Short mmCIF file of C-alpha atoms and ligand atoms in Angstrom, two decimals:
data_model
loop_
_atom_site.label_atom_id
_atom_site.label_comp_id
_atom_site.label_asym_id
_atom_site.label_seq_id
_atom_site.Cartn_x
_atom_site.Cartn_y
_atom_site.Cartn_z
CA MET Z 1 -6.21 28.88 -13.29
CA ASP Z 2 -6.87 25.91 -15.57
CA THR Z 3 -4.67 25.46 -18.60
CA LEU Z 4 -5.57 23.88 -21.93
CA ASP Z 5 -2.98 22.64 -24.42
CA THR Z 6 -3.62 22.54 -28.14
CA ASP Z 7 -1.76 22.70 -31.43
CA TYR Z 8 -4.14 25.25 -32.97
CA LEU Z 9 -6.53 27.66 -31.31
CA VAL Z 10 -9.16 28.75 -33.86
CA ILE Z 11 -10.94 31.95 -32.77
CA GLY Z 12 -14.36 32.10 -34.42
CA ALA Z 13 -16.67 29.27 -35.46
CA GLY Z 14 -18.17 31.03 -38.47
CA ALA Z 15 -17.83 29.72 -42.01
CA VAL Z 16 -14.17 30.73 -42.11
CA GLY Z 17 -13.05 29.17 -38.80
CA LEU Z 18 -14.95 25.95 -39.47
CA ALA Z 19 -13.73 25.58 -43.07
CA PHE Z 20 -10.18 25.97 -41.77
CA ALA Z 21 -10.60 23.56 -38.84
CA ASP Z 22 -12.31 21.00 -41.07
CA THR Z 23 -9.54 20.78 -43.66
CA LEU Z 24 -6.76 20.85 -41.08
CA ALA Z 25 -8.48 18.17 -38.98
CA HIS Z 26 -8.94 15.85 -41.95
CA GLU Z 27 -5.51 16.39 -43.49
CA SER Z 28 -3.30 16.29 -40.39
CA THR Z 29 -3.13 14.80 -36.90
CA ALA Z 30 -3.13 18.21 -35.22
CA GLN Z 31 -5.21 18.98 -32.13
CA ILE Z 32 -7.53 21.89 -32.71
CA LEU Z 33 -9.54 23.95 -30.23
CA VAL Z 34 -12.38 25.98 -31.80
CA VAL Z 35 -13.81 28.79 -29.69
CA ASP Z 36 -16.68 31.22 -30.22
CA ARG Z 37 -18.46 33.72 -28.05
CA ARG Z 38 -21.73 32.61 -29.63
CA GLY Z 39 -23.55 29.59 -28.22
CA THR Z 40 -23.84 27.70 -31.51
CA PRO Z 41 -21.53 27.33 -34.51
CA GLY Z 42 -22.12 29.19 -37.79
CA GLY Z 43 -21.14 32.76 -36.84
CA HIS Z 44 -23.39 35.50 -38.18
CA TRP Z 45 -25.77 32.98 -39.74
CA ASN Z 46 -27.16 32.43 -36.24
CA ASP Z 47 -28.57 35.95 -36.24
CA ALA Z 48 -29.56 36.24 -39.89
CA TYR Z 49 -33.06 37.33 -40.95
CA GLY Z 50 -35.51 34.48 -41.56
CA PHE Z 51 -35.68 34.91 -45.33
CA VAL Z 52 -31.91 35.10 -45.94
CA THR Z 53 -30.32 32.68 -48.40
CA LEU Z 54 -26.80 32.23 -49.70
CA HIS Z 55 -26.02 34.48 -52.65
CA GLN Z 56 -24.07 31.67 -54.25
CA PRO Z 57 -24.96 28.03 -54.94
CA SER Z 58 -24.89 25.76 -51.90
CA ALA Z 59 -22.80 23.40 -54.02
CA PHE Z 60 -19.55 25.14 -53.08
CA TYR Z 61 -20.23 26.76 -49.71
CA GLY Z 62 -19.41 25.43 -46.24
CA VAL Z 63 -16.57 23.06 -45.38
CA ALA Z 64 -14.74 20.64 -47.65
CA SER Z 65 -15.71 17.39 -45.92
CA LEU Z 66 -19.50 17.75 -45.90
CA PRO Z 67 -21.78 18.61 -48.84
CA LEU Z 68 -24.36 21.34 -48.41
CA GLY Z 69 -27.65 20.85 -50.23
CA GLY Z 70 -28.59 18.15 -52.69
CA GLY Z 71 -27.15 19.62 -55.89
CA ARG Z 72 -30.66 20.46 -57.13
CA ILE Z 73 -31.63 23.05 -59.70
CA ASP Z 74 -34.43 25.34 -58.49
CA ARG Z 75 -37.54 24.94 -60.63
CA VAL Z 76 -39.63 27.77 -59.18
CA GLY Z 77 -39.08 31.25 -57.78
CA LEU Z 78 -36.66 34.00 -58.69
CA ASN Z 79 -33.71 31.56 -58.72
CA ALA Z 80 -35.43 29.20 -61.17
CA GLY Z 81 -33.01 27.46 -63.49
CA PHE Z 82 -30.06 27.89 -61.14
CA HIS Z 83 -28.43 25.74 -58.45
CA GLU Z 84 -30.18 25.79 -55.07
CA LEU Z 85 -29.31 28.45 -52.49
CA ALA Z 86 -29.36 27.27 -48.89
CA SER Z 87 -31.63 29.26 -46.57
CA GLY Z 88 -30.18 30.75 -43.37
CA ALA Z 89 -31.79 27.99 -41.32
CA GLU Z 90 -30.19 25.38 -43.57
CA VAL Z 91 -26.78 27.02 -43.26
CA SER Z 92 -27.06 27.16 -39.45
CA GLY Z 93 -28.20 23.51 -39.30
CA TYR Z 94 -25.38 22.58 -41.63
CA PHE Z 95 -22.69 24.18 -39.46
CA ASP Z 96 -24.14 22.42 -36.43
CA ARG Z 97 -23.77 19.11 -38.32
CA VAL Z 98 -20.23 20.05 -39.35
CA VAL Z 99 -19.23 20.26 -35.70
CA ARG Z 100 -21.13 17.19 -34.53
CA GLN Z 101 -20.64 14.89 -37.52
CA SER Z 102 -17.35 15.95 -39.06
CA LEU Z 103 -15.14 17.72 -36.52
CA LEU Z 104 -15.80 16.20 -33.08
CA PRO Z 105 -15.71 12.57 -34.33
CA THR Z 106 -12.06 13.05 -35.36
CA GLY Z 107 -11.29 13.03 -31.62
CA ARG Z 108 -8.79 15.84 -32.14
CA VAL Z 109 -11.13 18.81 -32.35
CA SER Z 110 -12.66 20.42 -29.25
CA TRP Z 111 -15.42 22.99 -29.38
CA ARG Z 112 -15.92 25.69 -26.73
CA PRO Z 113 -19.03 27.85 -27.27
CA MET Z 114 -19.87 30.92 -25.14
CA CYS Z 115 -16.21 31.74 -24.64
CA GLU Z 116 -14.37 34.84 -25.68
CA VAL Z 117 -10.70 34.78 -26.48
CA ARG Z 118 -8.75 37.65 -24.96
CA GLU Z 119 -5.03 38.20 -25.01
CA VAL Z 120 -3.41 38.74 -21.62
CA ASP Z 121 0.34 39.43 -21.60
CA GLY Z 122 0.57 38.13 -25.16
CA GLU Z 123 -1.06 34.84 -24.21
CA PRO Z 124 -4.57 33.74 -25.21
CA ARG Z 125 -7.14 33.28 -22.45
CA LEU Z 126 -10.59 31.76 -22.77
CA VAL Z 127 -13.16 33.69 -20.79
CA SER Z 128 -16.47 31.92 -20.24
CA LEU Z 129 -19.29 34.34 -20.93
CA LEU Z 130 -21.53 32.41 -18.55
CA THR Z 131 -19.27 32.09 -15.53
CA GLY Z 132 -16.46 34.56 -16.17
CA GLN Z 133 -14.01 31.72 -15.54
CA GLU Z 134 -10.67 32.18 -17.27
CA THR Z 135 -8.61 29.38 -18.80
CA ARG Z 136 -5.06 29.79 -20.01
CA VAL Z 137 -4.38 28.26 -23.45
CA ARG Z 138 -0.94 26.97 -24.35
CA VAL Z 139 -0.78 26.92 -28.13
CA ARG Z 140 1.93 24.68 -29.51
CA ARG Z 141 1.67 25.86 -33.11
CA ARG Z 142 -0.62 28.75 -34.01
CA VAL Z 143 -3.46 30.99 -32.95
CA VAL Z 144 -5.81 31.17 -35.95
CA ASP Z 145 -7.72 34.43 -36.21
CA ALA Z 146 -10.97 33.65 -38.06
CA THR Z 147 -12.57 36.95 -37.06
CA TYR Z 148 -10.61 39.36 -39.22
CA TYR Z 149 -13.55 40.46 -41.35
CA GLY Z 150 -15.64 41.32 -38.29
CA THR Z 151 -18.91 40.52 -40.06
CA THR Z 152 -21.74 42.81 -38.93
CA ILE Z 153 -25.40 42.27 -39.70
CA PRO Z 154 -28.51 44.36 -38.98
CA ALA Z 155 -29.62 42.25 -36.01
CA THR Z 156 -26.41 42.88 -34.09
CA HIS Z 157 -24.98 46.21 -35.31
CA THR Z 158 -25.42 49.75 -33.98
CA PRO Z 159 -27.07 51.92 -36.63
CA GLY Z 160 -25.21 55.02 -37.79
CA PHE Z 161 -28.37 57.17 -37.75
CA ALA Z 162 -30.55 58.56 -34.98
CA VAL Z 163 -33.99 57.14 -34.24
CA ALA Z 164 -36.45 59.71 -32.86
CA GLU Z 165 -38.94 58.67 -30.20
CA GLY Z 166 -41.94 56.99 -31.71
CA ALA Z 167 -40.16 55.98 -34.95
CA ARG Z 168 -40.29 52.22 -35.53
CA ARG Z 169 -36.84 50.99 -36.54
CA VAL Z 170 -36.43 47.22 -36.92
CA PRO Z 171 -33.87 44.88 -38.46
CA PRO Z 172 -35.20 42.73 -41.33
CA ASN Z 173 -35.38 39.87 -38.80
CA ALA Z 174 -38.61 41.44 -37.47
CA LEU Z 175 -40.53 41.20 -40.76
CA PRO Z 176 -41.65 37.55 -40.71
CA GLY Z 177 -43.06 38.23 -37.21
CA LEU Z 178 -45.41 40.93 -38.51
CA TRP Z 179 -48.21 38.38 -38.69
CA GLN Z 180 -48.49 38.95 -34.94
CA ALA Z 181 -49.01 42.69 -35.42
CA ARG Z 182 -52.76 42.43 -35.64
CA GLN Z 183 -53.09 43.38 -32.00
CA ALA Z 184 -54.11 47.01 -31.47
CA ASP Z 185 -50.94 47.98 -29.55
CA SER Z 186 -48.72 47.14 -32.52
CA PRO Z 187 -50.69 47.68 -35.72
CA LEU Z 188 -49.34 46.79 -39.15
CA PRO Z 189 -47.58 49.73 -40.81
CA SER Z 190 -49.14 51.22 -43.92
CA HIS Z 191 -45.72 51.95 -45.41
CA PHE Z 192 -42.27 50.31 -45.38
CA VAL Z 193 -39.00 52.25 -45.68
CA VAL Z 194 -35.98 50.12 -46.56
CA LEU Z 195 -32.71 51.74 -45.50
CA GLY Z 196 -29.59 50.57 -47.32
CA ALA Z 197 -28.36 49.62 -50.75
CA GLY Z 198 -26.67 46.27 -50.23
CA LYS Z 199 -27.75 42.66 -50.58
CA THR Z 200 -29.73 42.70 -47.31
CA ALA Z 201 -31.80 45.64 -48.55
CA MET Z 202 -32.39 43.83 -51.85
CA ASP Z 203 -33.45 40.67 -50.03
CA THR Z 204 -35.82 42.75 -47.91
CA VAL Z 205 -37.44 44.52 -50.87
CA LEU Z 206 -37.82 41.17 -52.65
CA TRP Z 207 -39.37 39.57 -49.55
CA LEU Z 208 -41.89 42.41 -49.21
CA LEU Z 209 -42.85 42.19 -52.88
CA GLN Z 210 -43.01 38.39 -52.82
CA SER Z 211 -45.23 38.62 -49.75
CA GLY Z 212 -47.71 40.62 -51.82
CA LEU Z 213 -46.92 44.20 -50.80
CA PRO Z 214 -47.67 46.66 -53.64
CA PRO Z 215 -44.41 48.43 -54.67
CA GLU Z 216 -45.96 51.87 -54.03
CA ARG Z 217 -46.00 51.04 -50.31
CA ILE Z 218 -42.20 50.81 -50.28
CA THR Z 219 -39.68 53.66 -50.11
CA TRP Z 220 -36.11 52.58 -50.71
CA VAL Z 221 -33.27 54.72 -49.35
CA MET Z 222 -30.32 53.95 -51.59
CA PRO Z 223 -27.24 56.00 -50.71
CA ARG Z 224 -25.22 54.42 -53.52
CA ASP Z 225 -26.05 52.37 -56.58
CA SER Z 226 -24.17 49.10 -56.86
CA TRP Z 227 -22.93 46.89 -59.63
CA LEU Z 228 -24.17 43.35 -59.03
CA LEU Z 229 -22.69 40.04 -60.07
CA ASN Z 230 -25.04 38.04 -62.30
CA ARG Z 231 -25.72 34.76 -60.49
CA ARG Z 232 -25.74 33.00 -63.87
CA VAL Z 233 -21.93 33.26 -64.03
CA THR Z 234 -21.47 31.65 -60.59
CA GLN Z 235 -23.16 28.37 -61.51
CA PRO Z 236 -21.11 25.17 -61.32
CA GLY Z 237 -21.48 22.31 -63.77
CA LEU Z 238 -20.88 21.80 -67.50
CA ASP Z 239 -24.32 23.17 -68.41
CA PHE Z 240 -23.18 26.63 -67.30
CA PHE Z 241 -19.62 26.29 -68.62
CA ALA Z 242 -19.98 29.08 -71.20
CA ASP Z 243 -21.35 31.43 -68.54
CA SER Z 244 -18.87 30.65 -65.75
CA PHE Z 245 -15.66 30.26 -67.75
CA GLY Z 246 -16.83 32.82 -70.33
CA SER Z 247 -17.25 35.37 -67.54
CA GLN Z 248 -13.65 34.74 -66.41
CA ALA Z 249 -12.47 35.53 -69.92
CA ALA Z 250 -14.78 38.56 -70.10
CA GLN Z 251 -13.31 39.97 -66.89
CA MET Z 252 -9.76 39.63 -68.17
CA GLU Z 253 -10.68 41.13 -71.55
CA ALA Z 254 -12.47 44.06 -69.91
CA LEU Z 255 -9.43 44.80 -67.74
CA ALA Z 256 -7.07 44.51 -70.72
CA ARG Z 257 -9.13 46.71 -73.05
CA SER Z 258 -10.57 49.41 -70.79
CA GLN Z 259 -9.06 52.77 -69.92
CA THR Z 260 -11.33 53.55 -66.97
CA VAL Z 261 -12.97 51.50 -64.28
CA ASP Z 262 -16.43 52.59 -65.45
CA GLU Z 263 -15.57 51.19 -68.86
CA VAL Z 264 -14.58 47.88 -67.25
CA PHE Z 265 -18.01 47.54 -65.66
CA GLU Z 266 -19.88 48.69 -68.76
CA ARG Z 267 -18.09 46.05 -70.83
CA LEU Z 268 -18.98 43.44 -68.23
CA GLU Z 269 -22.59 44.59 -68.28
CA ALA Z 270 -22.63 44.16 -72.07
CA GLU Z 271 -21.37 40.59 -71.49
CA GLN Z 272 -24.12 40.04 -68.87
CA VAL Z 273 -21.54 39.42 -66.16
CA MET Z 274 -22.58 42.55 -64.23
CA LEU Z 275 -26.08 43.88 -63.65
CA ARG Z 276 -27.48 47.10 -62.21
CA ILE Z 277 -30.93 47.94 -60.97
CA ASP Z 278 -31.30 51.30 -62.70
CA PRO Z 279 -29.53 51.41 -66.07
CA SER Z 280 -29.70 55.22 -66.07
CA ARG Z 281 -27.51 55.47 -62.95
CA ARG Z 282 -23.74 55.07 -62.73
CA PRO Z 283 -23.06 52.73 -59.80
CA THR Z 284 -20.22 53.64 -57.46
CA MET Z 285 -20.19 50.55 -55.24
CA PHE Z 286 -19.20 46.92 -55.77
CA HIS Z 287 -19.37 44.33 -52.97
CA TYR Z 288 -19.86 41.13 -55.04
CA ALA Z 289 -23.57 41.09 -54.19
CA THR Z 290 -24.85 38.31 -56.43
CA VAL Z 291 -28.36 38.30 -57.90
CA ALA Z 292 -30.39 36.69 -60.65
CA GLU Z 293 -31.75 38.73 -63.56
CA ALA Z 294 -35.27 37.84 -62.40
CA GLU Z 295 -34.52 39.47 -59.04
CA VAL Z 296 -33.29 42.65 -60.73
CA ALA Z 297 -36.51 42.81 -62.79
CA GLU Z 298 -38.52 42.50 -59.58
CA LEU Z 299 -36.45 45.16 -57.75
CA ARG Z 300 -37.12 47.61 -60.59
CA ARG Z 301 -40.81 47.59 -59.65
CA VAL Z 302 -40.00 49.83 -56.69
CA THR Z 303 -39.92 53.39 -58.03
CA GLN Z 304 -39.83 55.46 -54.81
CA VAL Z 305 -36.05 55.34 -54.49
CA LEU Z 306 -34.35 58.12 -52.53
CA ARG Z 307 -30.79 58.87 -53.60
CA LEU Z 308 -29.97 61.62 -51.11
CA GLY Z 309 -26.99 60.06 -49.36
CA ARG Z 310 -27.12 58.37 -45.97
CA VAL Z 311 -30.08 58.99 -43.73
CA GLN Z 312 -29.11 60.87 -40.55
CA ARG Z 313 -32.30 60.46 -38.55
CA VAL Z 314 -35.64 58.71 -38.83
CA GLU Z 315 -38.71 60.27 -37.23
CA PRO Z 316 -42.36 59.35 -37.18
CA GLY Z 317 -43.41 60.69 -40.61
CA ALA Z 318 -39.98 61.77 -41.90
CA LEU Z 319 -36.55 60.81 -43.12
CA VAL Z 320 -33.85 63.37 -42.41
CA PHE Z 321 -30.85 63.54 -44.74
CA ASP Z 322 -27.86 65.93 -44.63
CA THR Z 323 -29.65 68.56 -46.67
CA GLU Z 324 -33.23 67.38 -47.00
CA ARG Z 325 -36.17 66.20 -44.99
CA VAL Z 326 -38.48 63.80 -46.81
CA PRO Z 327 -41.99 63.11 -45.51
CA VAL Z 328 -43.18 59.50 -45.35
CA PRO Z 329 -46.43 58.15 -43.86
CA GLU Z 330 -46.59 58.71 -40.09
CA ASP Z 331 -46.74 55.00 -39.22
CA SER Z 332 -43.89 53.90 -41.56
CA LEU Z 333 -41.76 50.98 -40.48
CA PHE Z 334 -38.05 51.76 -40.97
CA ILE Z 335 -36.19 48.57 -41.86
CA ASP Z 336 -32.50 48.92 -41.06
CA CYS Z 337 -30.39 47.18 -43.69
CA THR Z 338 -27.39 49.45 -43.20
CA ALA Z 339 -24.95 47.00 -41.55
CA SER Z 340 -21.76 46.78 -43.58
CA ALA Z 341 -21.62 42.91 -43.55
CA VAL Z 342 -17.86 42.76 -43.90
CA GLU Z 343 -15.49 45.23 -42.33
CA ARG Z 344 -12.86 46.45 -44.74
CA ARG Z 345 -9.54 46.20 -42.92
CA PRO Z 346 -6.03 46.48 -44.37
CA SER Z 347 -4.64 43.24 -45.72
CA VAL Z 348 -1.92 41.63 -43.59
CA PRO Z 349 0.25 38.55 -44.26
CA LEU Z 350 -1.72 35.37 -43.54
CA PHE Z 351 1.15 33.28 -42.21
CA GLN Z 352 2.84 35.02 -39.27
CA PRO Z 353 5.07 33.61 -36.50
CA GLY Z 354 2.77 31.59 -34.23
CA ARG Z 355 -0.30 33.03 -35.92
CA LEU Z 356 -2.55 32.75 -38.95
CA VAL Z 357 -4.82 35.64 -39.96
CA LEU Z 358 -7.41 34.18 -42.29
CA GLN Z 359 -8.40 36.40 -45.21
CA MET Z 360 -9.73 35.75 -48.65
CA VAL Z 361 -7.18 34.45 -51.11
CA ARG Z 362 -9.92 33.97 -53.69
CA ILE Z 363 -12.69 36.51 -53.80
CA PRO Z 364 -15.62 36.21 -53.08
CA GLN Z 365 -15.04 32.78 -51.53
CA PRO Z 366 -14.15 32.99 -47.82
CA ALA Z 367 -14.81 29.30 -47.13
CA PHE Z 368 -12.70 28.01 -50.03
CA SER Z 369 -9.94 30.45 -49.04
CA ALA Z 370 -9.86 29.17 -45.45
CA ALA Z 371 -9.77 25.54 -46.59
CA LEU Z 372 -6.91 26.24 -49.00
CA VAL Z 373 -4.87 27.92 -46.25
CA ALA Z 374 -5.53 24.93 -43.97
CA HIS Z 375 -4.32 22.60 -46.71
CA LEU Z 376 -1.07 24.55 -47.01
CA GLU Z 377 -0.60 24.34 -43.25
CA ALA Z 378 -1.30 20.58 -43.28
CA ARG Z 379 1.14 20.16 -46.16
CA ALA Z 380 3.81 22.04 -44.21
CA LEU Z 381 3.10 19.88 -41.13
CA ALA Z 382 3.53 16.75 -43.23
CA SER Z 383 6.87 17.93 -44.55
CA GLY Z 384 8.03 18.88 -41.04
CA ASP Z 385 8.66 22.59 -41.68
CA ALA Z 386 5.38 24.18 -40.60
CA GLY Z 387 5.89 27.57 -39.03
CA THR Z 388 9.51 28.04 -40.11
CA PRO Z 389 10.24 31.46 -41.66
CA GLU Z 390 11.02 29.78 -44.99
CA SER Z 391 7.81 27.79 -44.99
CA ASP Z 392 5.70 30.80 -43.99
CA ALA Z 393 7.31 32.90 -46.71
CA ALA Z 394 6.54 30.19 -49.27
CA CYS Z 395 2.93 29.95 -48.07
CA ASN Z 396 2.50 33.73 -48.11
CA ALA Z 397 3.82 33.78 -51.65
CA LEU Z 398 0.95 31.47 -52.61
CA CYS Z 399 -1.63 33.38 -50.56
CA ALA Z 400 -1.71 37.08 -51.23
CA PRO Z 401 -4.76 38.42 -49.37
CA VAL Z 402 -7.27 39.81 -51.85
CA PRO Z 403 -8.28 43.34 -50.85
CA LEU Z 404 -12.06 43.70 -50.52
CA PRO Z 405 -13.40 46.32 -52.89
CA ASP Z 406 -15.92 48.90 -51.72
CA THR Z 407 -15.88 51.45 -54.52
CA LEU Z 408 -15.34 50.47 -58.16
CA ASP Z 409 -11.66 51.39 -57.99
CA GLY Z 410 -10.97 48.38 -55.78
CA TYR Z 411 -12.29 45.88 -58.29
CA PRO Z 412 -9.37 45.73 -60.80
CA ARG Z 413 -6.82 45.23 -58.03
CA ALA Z 414 -8.93 42.54 -56.34
CA THR Z 415 -9.34 40.73 -59.65
CA MET Z 416 -5.62 40.98 -60.42
CA VAL Z 417 -4.59 39.59 -57.01
CA ASN Z 418 -7.17 36.83 -57.44
CA MET Z 419 -5.74 35.87 -60.79
CA ALA Z 420 -2.15 36.10 -59.63
CA ASN Z 421 -2.95 33.68 -56.78
CA GLN Z 422 -4.74 31.38 -59.20
CA MET Z 423 -1.72 31.35 -61.52
CA GLN Z 424 0.63 30.54 -58.64
CA TRP Z 425 -1.62 27.65 -57.59
CA GLY Z 426 -1.67 26.36 -61.15
CA ARG Z 427 2.15 26.10 -61.11
CA ASP Z 428 2.11 24.04 -57.89
CA ARG Z 429 1.17 20.54 -59.01
CA GLU Z 430 0.12 19.17 -55.64
CA LEU Z 431 -1.99 22.23 -54.86
CA ARG Z 432 -3.56 22.18 -58.33
CA THR Z 433 -4.65 18.58 -57.77
CA TRP Z 434 -6.00 19.42 -54.31
CA ILE Z 435 -8.05 22.32 -55.66
CA ARG Z 436 -9.55 20.15 -58.38
CA GLN Z 437 -10.87 17.63 -55.90
CA CYS Z 438 -12.05 20.17 -53.32
CA ARG Z 439 -15.84 20.54 -53.28
CA LEU Z 440 -15.48 24.20 -52.29
CA ASP Z 441 -13.75 24.99 -55.58
CA GLY Z 442 -16.74 24.24 -57.75
CA PHE Z 443 -15.06 24.79 -61.13
CA GLY Z 444 -11.55 23.30 -61.33
CA GLN Z 445 -12.57 19.77 -62.21
CA LEU Z 446 -14.80 20.97 -65.05
CA VAL Z 447 -11.95 21.71 -67.41
CA GLU Z 448 -10.95 18.04 -67.45
CA GLN Z 449 -14.52 17.07 -68.30
CA VAL Z 450 -14.56 19.06 -71.55
CA ALA Z 451 -14.20 16.57 -74.40
CA PRO Z 452 -11.57 17.38 -77.07
CA ASP Z 453 -14.29 17.43 -79.75
CA ASP Z 454 -16.62 19.69 -77.73
CA GLU Z 455 -16.11 22.68 -80.01
CA ALA Z 456 -18.23 25.20 -78.11
CA ARG Z 457 -16.56 24.63 -74.74
CA GLN Z 458 -13.09 24.31 -76.29
CA ALA Z 459 -13.70 27.74 -77.85
CA VAL Z 460 -14.43 29.14 -74.39
CA LEU Z 461 -11.17 27.65 -73.09
CA ALA Z 462 -9.26 29.09 -76.04
CA ARG Z 463 -10.78 32.54 -75.35
CA LEU Z 464 -9.74 32.20 -71.71
CA GLY Z 465 -6.17 31.32 -72.71
CA THR Z 466 -5.91 34.32 -75.04
CA ALA Z 467 -7.33 36.65 -72.38
CA ALA Z 468 -4.91 35.31 -69.75
CA ARG Z 469 -1.94 36.17 -71.96
CA GLN Z 470 -3.06 39.83 -71.94
CA MET Z 471 -3.01 40.00 -68.16
CA PRO Z 472 0.59 41.18 -67.65
CA PHE Z 473 -0.27 44.31 -69.70
CA ALA Z 474 -3.47 44.85 -67.76
CA ALA Z 475 -1.60 44.38 -64.48
CA ALA Z 476 0.83 47.15 -65.42
CA ARG Z 477 -2.14 49.54 -65.73
CA TRP Z 478 -4.29 48.52 -62.80
CA MET Z 479 -1.69 47.52 -60.22
CA ALA Z 480 0.30 50.75 -60.55
CA PRO Z 481 0.50 52.43 -57.11
C1 FAD F 501 -26.66 37.84 -45.60
C2 FAD F 501 -25.32 37.31 -46.01
C3 FAD F 501 -25.23 36.37 -47.04
C4 FAD F 501 -23.98 35.88 -47.44
N1 FAD F 501 -23.90 34.97 -48.46
C5 FAD F 501 -22.69 34.47 -48.81
C6 FAD F 501 -22.55 33.50 -49.85
O1 FAD F 501 -23.52 33.09 -50.48
N2 FAD F 501 -21.33 33.02 -50.14
C7 FAD F 501 -20.22 33.46 -49.48
O2 FAD F 501 -19.14 32.99 -49.76
N3 FAD F 501 -20.32 34.40 -48.53
C8 FAD F 501 -21.51 34.91 -48.18
N4 FAD F 501 -21.60 35.87 -47.22
C9 FAD F 501 -20.36 36.38 -46.64
C10 FAD F 501 -20.19 35.78 -45.26
O3 FAD F 501 -19.78 36.84 -44.47
C11 FAD F 501 -19.26 34.59 -45.23
O4 FAD F 501 -19.71 33.57 -46.05
C12 FAD F 501 -19.08 33.95 -43.88
O5 FAD F 501 -20.31 33.50 -43.36
C13 FAD F 501 -18.37 34.83 -42.95
O6 FAD F 501 -17.89 33.97 -41.95
P1 FAD F 501 -16.80 34.42 -40.93
O7 FAD F 501 -16.40 33.18 -40.24
O8 FAD F 501 -15.78 35.26 -41.60
O9 FAD F 501 -17.54 35.46 -39.95
P2 FAD F 501 -18.67 35.23 -38.81
O10 FAD F 501 -19.81 34.46 -39.32
O11 FAD F 501 -18.95 36.61 -38.27
O12 FAD F 501 -17.90 34.38 -37.70
C14 FAD F 501 -16.93 34.92 -36.83
C15 FAD F 501 -17.20 34.36 -35.46
O13 FAD F 501 -16.14 34.80 -34.59
C16 FAD F 501 -16.68 34.99 -33.30
N5 FAD F 501 -15.73 35.85 -32.55
C17 FAD F 501 -15.29 37.08 -32.91
N6 FAD F 501 -14.39 37.52 -32.01
C18 FAD F 501 -14.28 36.55 -31.06
C19 FAD F 501 -13.50 36.42 -29.87
N7 FAD F 501 -12.64 37.35 -29.48
N8 FAD F 501 -13.64 35.29 -29.14
C20 FAD F 501 -14.51 34.31 -29.53
N9 FAD F 501 -15.23 34.39 -30.65
C21 FAD F 501 -15.13 35.49 -31.41
C22 FAD F 501 -18.04 35.61 -33.56
O14 FAD F 501 -18.92 35.39 -32.50
C23 FAD F 501 -18.49 34.85 -34.83
O15 FAD F 501 -19.32 33.77 -34.51
C24 FAD F 501 -22.82 36.35 -46.80
C25 FAD F 501 -22.92 37.31 -45.77
C26 FAD F 501 -24.15 37.79 -45.37
C27 FAD F 501 -24.23 38.82 -44.27
#
């Protein structure tokens, strides 16, 4: 059996694996082997629906060494006034460029597509999906697990509901191809049923409406209502300073002043940090789905919304729930947007002997998190103590994994861990400087750009400082076991 030697074996060439490999490759002399079972880099973006975009500005997504997008402000469409959002095709093309233009030219990064990593007797093996050939990998430093979140998307997941014969269930990927449905054997549906309440379902409803479908031809199955992050507060740049930094202060204030988690979200809604589609409903879910107010206004045009829990079965002409059966037009197209996107697994220490398990250390920024972890590893390599128990303990102290919320209850804890990490980073001078110059951070360098006589922005910073001082009290309430 062939054997490969490497310093780092990165499993997964999605955003997380590539952001890690990129920073480590550019900040150290380590040899890195990146492996993915997919044939092209970019992870789940390879299988995304044609009308997908980032939720967040392109300006701070991707890897540290290569900009994504041109820093433009959208002038038209539902994102008008905000920083551009890369489309799925752009993201996939970008990750391809990352490998070809940024990683491989270092001469120290190798890329193995179409290979699965399996552990045999505690040792990693590459298994070629094309030939079945196995290659032993001798890893001198660490195996880097960039698959921990197990991202699932509609095109590749197994739905959790039954599909009766004759019912047309498709992932959203099928929609742009409907122009071909003029042939008699596959006629266009008269009605569209969108299954799911997350960002994919929202994107799908928006695409249908933007394509000219009247809202009365859509039924939306929404098992849970969700709080949504207002995209306004995620905008980089001084023009949005009051929104972005103001929202940080608003989050801390809400946590410090609220007695219940519903109150936290209602305060944040009053501050226009959080949005909801139906103001008469109390959302129970929060996944950091990020939308513009214009998108929410558009989504409200759909009034046939079924809140009957999860669908159990789709049939030609009916949706079957636990306790109810709801008729829909016989030829309805059922669009499956029920994939969970990110699997919620228990947090584990990132730095482990011989291993790194990449998780978010700033939520909701997986790429920034991976780059920051790579920087800490490169820093430890430079000082000669990478991988020692002391060094790993110090790195773990800087990198508490932020637990991903699902219900509202998870939000205060996630925010607290986020802030605690941020405070630790602020005390580490070298790391603070690194964060400020990292393009994936998006916000750190702004503070320095605020002029002393800029009263409005200085007032935002003062509000932030006051709110931060209340955090220890808030932590006592929300972090209690
Ligand atoms: C529609 C959508 C929009 C999003 N928008 C944003 C956004 O705007 N901003 C943001 O920060 N996040 C966004 N996200 C979150 C998104 O999940 C992350 O940004 C990121 O793309 C996840 O990357 P990943 O590397 O963790 O996972 P993946 O993209 O799933 O990559 C993991 C890779 O590991 C490979 N793999 C797994 N196991 C093995 C194995 N044993 N051997 C070999 N290879 C293996 C898989 O094939 C896969 O390619 C979005 C998610 C979705 C679904």
